[in-house]
Amino acid sequence: MHLRRLRAHREVSQEALADLMQVSQVAVSKMERREDMLLSTLRAFVKALGGRLHVVAKFPSETIELSFQDQKKKPA
């Protein structure tokens, strides 16, 4: 499902989502049209709509959920 359809499905306007994400309505519009984005941006979009983002890798024999939540940068 495209982000625009996801937002509409959740019955949230671009303006309301922009307020929740603390960005401009124009920024939300650009996010919805973007073909490639950072996972952190996608996670913020979904979180502002009241959800949680799950990323899975599907293989012929298994599906593995990937986690990005608890990764912290370690000093070099």
PDB file of N, CA and C in Angstrom:
ATOM      1  N   MET A   1       0.854  -1.173   0.000  1.00  0.00           N
ATOM      2  CA  MET A   1       0.000   0.000   0.000  1.00  0.00           C
ATOM      3  C   MET A   1       0.898   1.234   0.000  1.00  0.00           C
ATOM      4  N   HIS A   2       0.605   2.171  -0.852  1.00  0.00           N
ATOM      5  CA  HIS A   2       1.360   3.427  -0.893  1.00  0.00           C
ATOM      6  C   HIS A   2       1.067   4.255   0.358  1.00  0.00           C
ATOM      7  N   LEU A   3       2.000   5.103   0.732  1.00  0.00           N
ATOM      8  CA  LEU A   3       1.850   5.899   1.951  1.00  0.00           C
ATOM      9  C   LEU A   3       0.621   6.793   1.912  1.00  0.00           C
ATOM     10  N   ARG A   4       0.324   7.367   0.756  1.00  0.00           N
ATOM     11  CA  ARG A   4      -0.862   8.223   0.646  1.00  0.00           C
ATOM     12  C   ARG A   4      -2.124   7.426   0.972  1.00  0.00           C
ATOM     13  N   ARG A   5      -2.201   6.206   0.439  1.00  0.00           N
ATOM     14  CA  ARG A   5      -3.371   5.362   0.698  1.00  0.00           C
ATOM     15  C   ARG A   5      -3.413   4.926   2.156  1.00  0.00           C
ATOM     16  N   LEU A   6      -2.246   4.651   2.746  1.00  0.00           N
ATOM     17  CA  LEU A   6      -2.189   4.290   4.159  1.00  0.00           C
ATOM     18  C   LEU A   6      -2.725   5.427   5.018  1.00  0.00           C
ATOM     19  N   ARG A   7      -2.271   6.648   4.730  1.00  0.00           N
ATOM     20  CA  ARG A   7      -2.738   7.812   5.494  1.00  0.00           C
ATOM     21  C   ARG A   7      -4.238   7.993   5.330  1.00  0.00           C
ATOM     22  N   ALA A   8      -4.731   7.876   4.097  1.00  0.00           N
ATOM     23  CA  ALA A   8      -6.167   8.020   3.839  1.00  0.00           C
ATOM     24  C   ALA A   8      -6.953   6.912   4.540  1.00  0.00           C
ATOM     25  N   HIS A   9      -6.421   5.702   4.527  1.00  0.00           N
ATOM     26  CA  HIS A   9      -7.073   4.577   5.208  1.00  0.00           C
ATOM     27  C   HIS A   9      -7.222   4.857   6.701  1.00  0.00           C
ATOM     28  N   ARG A  10      -6.224   5.518   7.274  1.00  0.00           N
ATOM     29  CA  ARG A  10      -6.264   5.879   8.699  1.00  0.00           C
ATOM     30  C   ARG A  10      -7.081   7.149   8.944  1.00  0.00           C
ATOM     31  N   GLU A  11      -7.607   7.725   7.864  1.00  0.00           N
ATOM     32  CA  GLU A  11      -8.458   8.927   7.925  1.00  0.00           C
ATOM     33  C   GLU A  11      -7.749  10.102   8.589  1.00  0.00           C
ATOM     34  N   VAL A  12      -6.510  10.327   8.153  1.00  0.00           N
ATOM     35  CA  VAL A  12      -5.699  11.432   8.663  1.00  0.00           C
ATOM     36  C   VAL A  12      -5.335  12.315   7.474  1.00  0.00           C
ATOM     37  N   SER A  13      -5.524  13.613   7.616  1.00  0.00           N
ATOM     38  CA  SER A  13      -5.169  14.546   6.542  1.00  0.00           C
ATOM     39  C   SER A  13      -3.657  14.769   6.525  1.00  0.00           C
ATOM     40  N   GLN A  14      -3.164  15.271   5.404  1.00  0.00           N
ATOM     41  CA  GLN A  14      -1.740  15.618   5.334  1.00  0.00           C
ATOM     42  C   GLN A  14      -1.397  16.659   6.388  1.00  0.00           C
ATOM     43  N   GLU A  15      -2.285  17.613   6.584  1.00  0.00           N
ATOM     44  CA  GLU A  15      -2.031  18.677   7.559  1.00  0.00           C
ATOM     45  C   GLU A  15      -1.931  18.110   8.973  1.00  0.00           C
ATOM     46  N   ALA A  16      -2.856  17.207   9.323  1.00  0.00           N
ATOM     47  CA  ALA A  16      -2.839  16.613  10.664  1.00  0.00           C
ATOM     48  C   ALA A  16      -1.591  15.755  10.859  1.00  0.00           C
ATOM     49  N   LEU A  17      -1.226  14.992   9.839  1.00  0.00           N
ATOM     50  CA  LEU A  17      -0.027  14.160   9.930  1.00  0.00           C
ATOM     51  C   LEU A  17       1.221  15.031  10.052  1.00  0.00           C
ATOM     52  N   ALA A  18       1.246  16.120   9.312  1.00  0.00           N
ATOM     53  CA  ALA A  18       2.376  17.051   9.398  1.00  0.00           C
ATOM     54  C   ALA A  18       2.524  17.578  10.822  1.00  0.00           C
ATOM     55  N   ASP A  19       1.414  17.927  11.453  1.00  0.00           N
ATOM     56  CA  ASP A  19       1.462  18.398  12.841  1.00  0.00           C
ATOM     57  C   ASP A  19       2.013  17.315  13.766  1.00  0.00           C
ATOM     58  N   LEU A  20       1.543  16.077  13.585  1.00  0.00           N
ATOM     59  CA  LEU A  20       2.006  14.972  14.423  1.00  0.00           C
ATOM     60  C   LEU A  20       3.493  14.695  14.234  1.00  0.00           C
ATOM     61  N   MET A  21       3.972  14.862  13.003  1.00  0.00           N
ATOM     62  CA  MET A  21       5.379  14.599  12.700  1.00  0.00           C
ATOM     63  C   MET A  21       6.262  15.825  12.905  1.00  0.00           C
ATOM     64  N   GLN A  22       5.649  16.947  13.175  1.00  0.00           N
ATOM     65  CA  GLN A  22       6.347  18.221  13.351  1.00  0.00           C
ATOM     66  C   GLN A  22       7.140  18.587  12.102  1.00  0.00           C
ATOM     67  N   VAL A  23       6.461  18.450  10.957  1.00  0.00           N
ATOM     68  CA  VAL A  23       7.009  18.850   9.663  1.00  0.00           C
ATOM     69  C   VAL A  23       5.926  19.633   8.932  1.00  0.00           C
ATOM     70  N   SER A  24       6.247  20.148   7.769  1.00  0.00           N
ATOM     71  CA  SER A  24       5.255  20.886   6.989  1.00  0.00           C
ATOM     72  C   SER A  24       4.374  19.929   6.190  1.00  0.00           C
ATOM     73  N   GLN A  25       3.222  20.415   5.762  1.00  0.00           N
ATOM     74  CA  GLN A  25       2.332  19.628   4.902  1.00  0.00           C
ATOM     75  C   GLN A  25       3.036  19.299   3.595  1.00  0.00           C
ATOM     76  N   VAL A  26       3.845  20.223   3.097  1.00  0.00           N
ATOM     77  CA  VAL A  26       4.606  19.996   1.866  1.00  0.00           C
ATOM     78  C   VAL A  26       5.567  18.817   2.057  1.00  0.00           C
ATOM     79  N   ALA A  27       6.190  18.717   3.233  1.00  0.00           N
ATOM     80  CA  ALA A  27       7.109  17.607   3.510  1.00  0.00           C
ATOM     81  C   ALA A  27       6.370  16.269   3.490  1.00  0.00           C
ATOM     82  N   VAL A  28       5.163  16.231   4.046  1.00  0.00           N
ATOM     83  CA  VAL A  28       4.360  15.000   4.024  1.00  0.00           C
ATOM     84  C   VAL A  28       4.017  14.638   2.587  1.00  0.00           C
ATOM     85  N   SER A  29       3.630  15.624   1.798  1.00  0.00           N
ATOM     86  CA  SER A  29       3.304  15.385   0.394  1.00  0.00           C
ATOM     87  C   SER A  29       4.499  14.789  -0.344  1.00  0.00           C
ATOM     88  N   LYS A  30       5.687  15.317  -0.085  1.00  0.00           N
ATOM     89  CA  LYS A  30       6.899  14.796  -0.730  1.00  0.00           C
ATOM     90  C   LYS A  30       7.197  13.370  -0.278  1.00  0.00           C
ATOM     91  N   MET A  31       7.003  13.090   1.015  1.00  0.00           N
ATOM     92  CA  MET A  31       7.220  11.734   1.523  1.00  0.00           C
ATOM     93  C   MET A  31       6.315  10.744   0.802  1.00  0.00           C
ATOM     94  N   GLU A  32       5.073  11.145   0.603  1.00  0.00           N
ATOM     95  CA  GLU A  32       4.101  10.250  -0.019  1.00  0.00           C
ATOM     96  C   GLU A  32       4.426   9.970  -1.485  1.00  0.00           C
ATOM     97  N   ARG A  33       5.135  10.857  -2.128  1.00  0.00           N
ATOM     98  CA  ARG A  33       5.483  10.674  -3.544  1.00  0.00           C
ATOM     99  C   ARG A  33       6.858  10.035  -3.739  1.00  0.00           C
ATOM    100  N   ARG A  34       7.643   9.998  -2.699  1.00  0.00           N
ATOM    101  CA  ARG A  34       9.016   9.499  -2.782  1.00  0.00           C
ATOM    102  C   ARG A  34       9.023   7.989  -3.021  1.00  0.00           C
ATOM    103  N   GLU A  35       9.902   7.542  -3.894  1.00  0.00           N
ATOM    104  CA  GLU A  35      10.044   6.112  -4.156  1.00  0.00           C
ATOM    105  C   GLU A  35      11.026   5.452  -3.198  1.00  0.00           C
ATOM    106  N   ASP A  36      11.931   6.236  -2.620  1.00  0.00           N
ATOM    107  CA  ASP A  36      12.963   5.698  -1.744  1.00  0.00           C
ATOM    108  C   ASP A  36      13.084   6.624  -0.542  1.00  0.00           C
ATOM    109  N   MET A  37      13.124   6.048   0.656  1.00  0.00           N
ATOM    110  CA  MET A  37      13.266   6.883   1.845  1.00  0.00           C
ATOM    111  C   MET A  37      14.001   6.117   2.935  1.00  0.00           C
ATOM    112  N   LEU A  38      14.470   6.852   3.908  1.00  0.00           N
ATOM    113  CA  LEU A  38      15.133   6.246   5.050  1.00  0.00           C
ATOM    114  C   LEU A  38      14.121   5.467   5.882  1.00  0.00           C
ATOM    115  N   LEU A  39      14.568   4.379   6.496  1.00  0.00           N
ATOM    116  CA  LEU A  39      13.686   3.625   7.389  1.00  0.00           C
ATOM    117  C   LEU A  39      13.214   4.491   8.548  1.00  0.00           C
ATOM    118  N   SER A  40      14.065   5.374   9.037  1.00  0.00           N
ATOM    119  CA  SER A  40      13.676   6.239  10.153  1.00  0.00           C
ATOM    120  C   SER A  40      12.532   7.158   9.761  1.00  0.00           C
ATOM    121  N   THR A  41      12.515   7.627   8.518  1.00  0.00           N
ATOM    122  CA  THR A  41      11.419   8.471   8.032  1.00  0.00           C
ATOM    123  C   THR A  41      10.145   7.656   7.918  1.00  0.00           C
ATOM    124  N   LEU A  42      10.247   6.467   7.362  1.00  0.00           N
ATOM    125  CA  LEU A  42       9.084   5.595   7.236  1.00  0.00           C
ATOM    126  C   LEU A  42       8.539   5.219   8.607  1.00  0.00           C
ATOM    127  N   ARG A  43       9.433   4.921   9.544  1.00  0.00           N
ATOM    128  CA  ARG A  43       9.008   4.583  10.908  1.00  0.00           C
ATOM    129  C   ARG A  43       8.279   5.760  11.552  1.00  0.00           C
ATOM    130  N   ALA A  44       8.783   6.978  11.373  1.00  0.00           N
ATOM    131  CA  ALA A  44       8.132   8.165  11.931  1.00  0.00           C
ATOM    132  C   ALA A  44       6.756   8.377  11.312  1.00  0.00           C
ATOM    133  N   PHE A  45       6.628   8.150  10.019  1.00  0.00           N
ATOM    134  CA  PHE A  45       5.354   8.291   9.304  1.00  0.00           C
ATOM    135  C   PHE A  45       4.328   7.325   9.898  1.00  0.00           C
ATOM    136  N   VAL A  46       4.722   6.057  10.019  1.00  0.00           N
ATOM    137  CA  VAL A  46       3.818   5.030  10.544  1.00  0.00           C
ATOM    138  C   VAL A  46       3.495   5.292  12.013  1.00  0.00           C
ATOM    139  N   LYS A  47       4.489   5.673  12.798  1.00  0.00           N
ATOM    140  CA  LYS A  47       4.272   5.952  14.222  1.00  0.00           C
ATOM    141  C   LYS A  47       3.294   7.104  14.410  1.00  0.00           C
ATOM    142  N   ALA A  48       3.414   8.143  13.598  1.00  0.00           N
ATOM    143  CA  ALA A  48       2.508   9.290  13.695  1.00  0.00           C
ATOM    144  C   ALA A  48       1.067   8.883  13.377  1.00  0.00           C
ATOM    145  N   LEU A  49       0.905   7.836  12.579  1.00  0.00           N
ATOM    146  CA  LEU A  49      -0.433   7.327  12.268  1.00  0.00           C
ATOM    147  C   LEU A  49      -0.934   6.360  13.338  1.00  0.00           C
ATOM    148  N   GLY A  50      -0.110   6.104  14.357  1.00  0.00           N
ATOM    149  CA  GLY A  50      -0.517   5.240  15.459  1.00  0.00           C
ATOM    150  C   GLY A  50      -0.065   3.800  15.331  1.00  0.00           C
ATOM    151  N   GLY A  51       0.840   3.527  14.393  1.00  0.00           N
ATOM    152  CA  GLY A  51       1.277   2.148  14.173  1.00  0.00           C
ATOM    153  C   GLY A  51       2.731   1.929  14.514  1.00  0.00           C
ATOM    154  N   ARG A  52       3.176   0.700  14.261  1.00  0.00           N
ATOM    155  CA  ARG A  52       4.584   0.325  14.421  1.00  0.00           C
ATOM    156  C   ARG A  52       5.046  -0.301  13.126  1.00  0.00           C
ATOM    157  N   LEU A  53       6.240   0.013  12.715  1.00  0.00           N
ATOM    158  CA  LEU A  53       6.799  -0.517  11.479  1.00  0.00           C
ATOM    159  C   LEU A  53       7.523  -1.831  11.760  1.00  0.00           C
ATOM    160  N   HIS A  54       7.201  -2.847  10.969  1.00  0.00           N
ATOM    161  CA  HIS A  54       7.899  -4.132  11.029  1.00  0.00           C
ATOM    162  C   HIS A  54       8.507  -4.382   9.658  1.00  0.00           C
ATOM    163  N   VAL A  55       9.783  -4.742   9.626  1.00  0.00           N
ATOM    164  CA  VAL A  55      10.469  -5.035   8.369  1.00  0.00           C
ATOM    165  C   VAL A  55      10.818  -6.517   8.381  1.00  0.00           C
ATOM    166  N   VAL A  56      10.441  -7.204   7.311  1.00  0.00           N
ATOM    167  CA  VAL A  56      10.732  -8.633   7.229  1.00  0.00           C
ATOM    168  C   VAL A  56      11.510  -8.939   5.957  1.00  0.00           C
ATOM    169  N   ALA A  57      12.346  -9.954   6.056  1.00  0.00           N
ATOM    170  CA  ALA A  57      13.056 -10.491   4.891  1.00  0.00           C
ATOM    171  C   ALA A  57      12.422 -11.842   4.593  1.00  0.00           C
ATOM    172  N   LYS A  58      11.884 -11.992   3.379  1.00  0.00           N
ATOM    173  CA  LYS A  58      11.224 -13.245   2.996  1.00  0.00           C
ATOM    174  C   LYS A  58      12.153 -14.059   2.110  1.00  0.00           C
ATOM    175  N   PHE A  59      12.341 -15.297   2.512  1.00  0.00           N
ATOM    176  CA  PHE A  59      13.133 -16.256   1.767  1.00  0.00           C
ATOM    177  C   PHE A  59      12.226 -17.436   1.425  1.00  0.00           C
ATOM    178  N   PRO A  60      12.611 -18.265   0.465  1.00  0.00           N
ATOM    179  CA  PRO A  60      11.754 -19.399   0.113  1.00  0.00           C
ATOM    180  C   PRO A  60      11.403 -20.287   1.310  1.00  0.00           C
ATOM    181  N   SER A  61      12.336 -20.456   2.233  1.00  0.00           N
ATOM    182  CA  SER A  61      12.105 -21.378   3.342  1.00  0.00           C
ATOM    183  C   SER A  61      11.761 -20.711   4.670  1.00  0.00           C
ATOM    184  N   GLU A  62      11.855 -19.386   4.727  1.00  0.00           N
ATOM    185  CA  GLU A  62      11.581 -18.727   6.009  1.00  0.00           C
ATOM    186  C   GLU A  62      11.360 -17.231   5.835  1.00  0.00           C
ATOM    187  N   THR A  63      10.757 -16.656   6.856  1.00  0.00           N
ATOM    188  CA  THR A  63      10.571 -15.210   6.942  1.00  0.00           C
ATOM    189  C   THR A  63      11.232 -14.752   8.230  1.00  0.00           C
ATOM    190  N   ILE A  64      12.076 -13.734   8.131  1.00  0.00           N
ATOM    191  CA  ILE A  64      12.812 -13.239   9.294  1.00  0.00           C
ATOM    192  C   ILE A  64      12.470 -11.777   9.511  1.00  0.00           C
ATOM    193  N   GLU A  65      12.053 -11.445  10.747  1.00  0.00           N
ATOM    194  CA  GLU A  65      11.782 -10.053  11.085  1.00  0.00           C
ATOM    195  C   GLU A  65      13.097  -9.370  11.432  1.00  0.00           C
ATOM    196  N   LEU A  66      13.338  -8.234  10.797  1.00  0.00           N
ATOM    197  CA  LEU A  66      14.550  -7.460  11.043  1.00  0.00           C
ATOM    198  C   LEU A  66      14.262  -6.405  12.094  1.00  0.00           C
ATOM    199  N   SER A  67      15.238  -6.129  12.933  1.00  0.00           N
ATOM    200  CA  SER A  67      15.061  -5.149  13.993  1.00  0.00           C
ATOM    201  C   SER A  67      16.061  -4.015  13.826  1.00  0.00           C
ATOM    202  N   PHE A  68      15.555  -2.805  13.920  1.00  0.00           N
ATOM    203  CA  PHE A  68      16.394  -1.609  13.852  1.00  0.00           C
ATOM    204  C   PHE A  68      16.184  -0.741  15.086  1.00  0.00           C
ATOM    205  N   GLN A  69      15.287  -1.140  15.959  1.00  0.00           N
ATOM    206  CA  GLN A  69      14.871  -0.318  17.092  1.00  0.00           C
ATOM    207  C   GLN A  69      15.970  -0.089  18.120  1.00  0.00           C
ATOM    208  N   ASP A  70      16.671  -1.147  18.511  1.00  0.00           N
ATOM    209  CA  ASP A  70      17.576  -1.044  19.648  1.00  0.00           C
ATOM    210  C   ASP A  70      19.038  -0.872  19.264  1.00  0.00           C
ATOM    211  N   GLN A  71      19.290  -0.606  18.002  1.00  0.00           N
ATOM    212  CA  GLN A  71      20.675  -0.419  17.588  1.00  0.00           C
ATOM    213  C   GLN A  71      21.150   0.963  18.010  1.00  0.00           C
ATOM    214  N   LYS A  72      22.262   0.986  18.706  1.00  0.00           N
ATOM    215  CA  LYS A  72      22.856   2.255  19.112  1.00  0.00           C
ATOM    216  C   LYS A  72      24.237   2.334  18.501  1.00  0.00           C
ATOM    217  N   LYS A  73      24.612   3.539  18.144  1.00  0.00           N
ATOM    218  CA  LYS A  73      25.939   3.733  17.563  1.00  0.00           C
ATOM    219  C   LYS A  73      26.994   3.480  18.625  1.00  0.00           C
ATOM    220  N   LYS A  74      27.986   2.690  18.253  1.00  0.00           N
ATOM    221  CA  LYS A  74      29.091   2.398  19.164  1.00  0.00           C
ATOM    222  C   LYS A  74      30.287   3.238  18.753  1.00  0.00           C
ATOM    223  N   PRO A  75      31.052   3.695  19.726  1.00  0.00           N
ATOM    224  CA  PRO A  75      32.240   4.480  19.381  1.00  0.00           C
ATOM    225  C   PRO A  75      33.199   3.664  18.530  1.00  0.00           C
ATOM    226  N   ALA A  76      33.852   4.338  17.602  1.00  0.00           N
ATOM    227  CA  ALA A  76      34.806   3.655  16.702  1.00  0.00           C
ATOM    228  C   ALA A  76      36.098   3.355  17.413  1.00  0.00           C
TER     229      ALA A  76
END
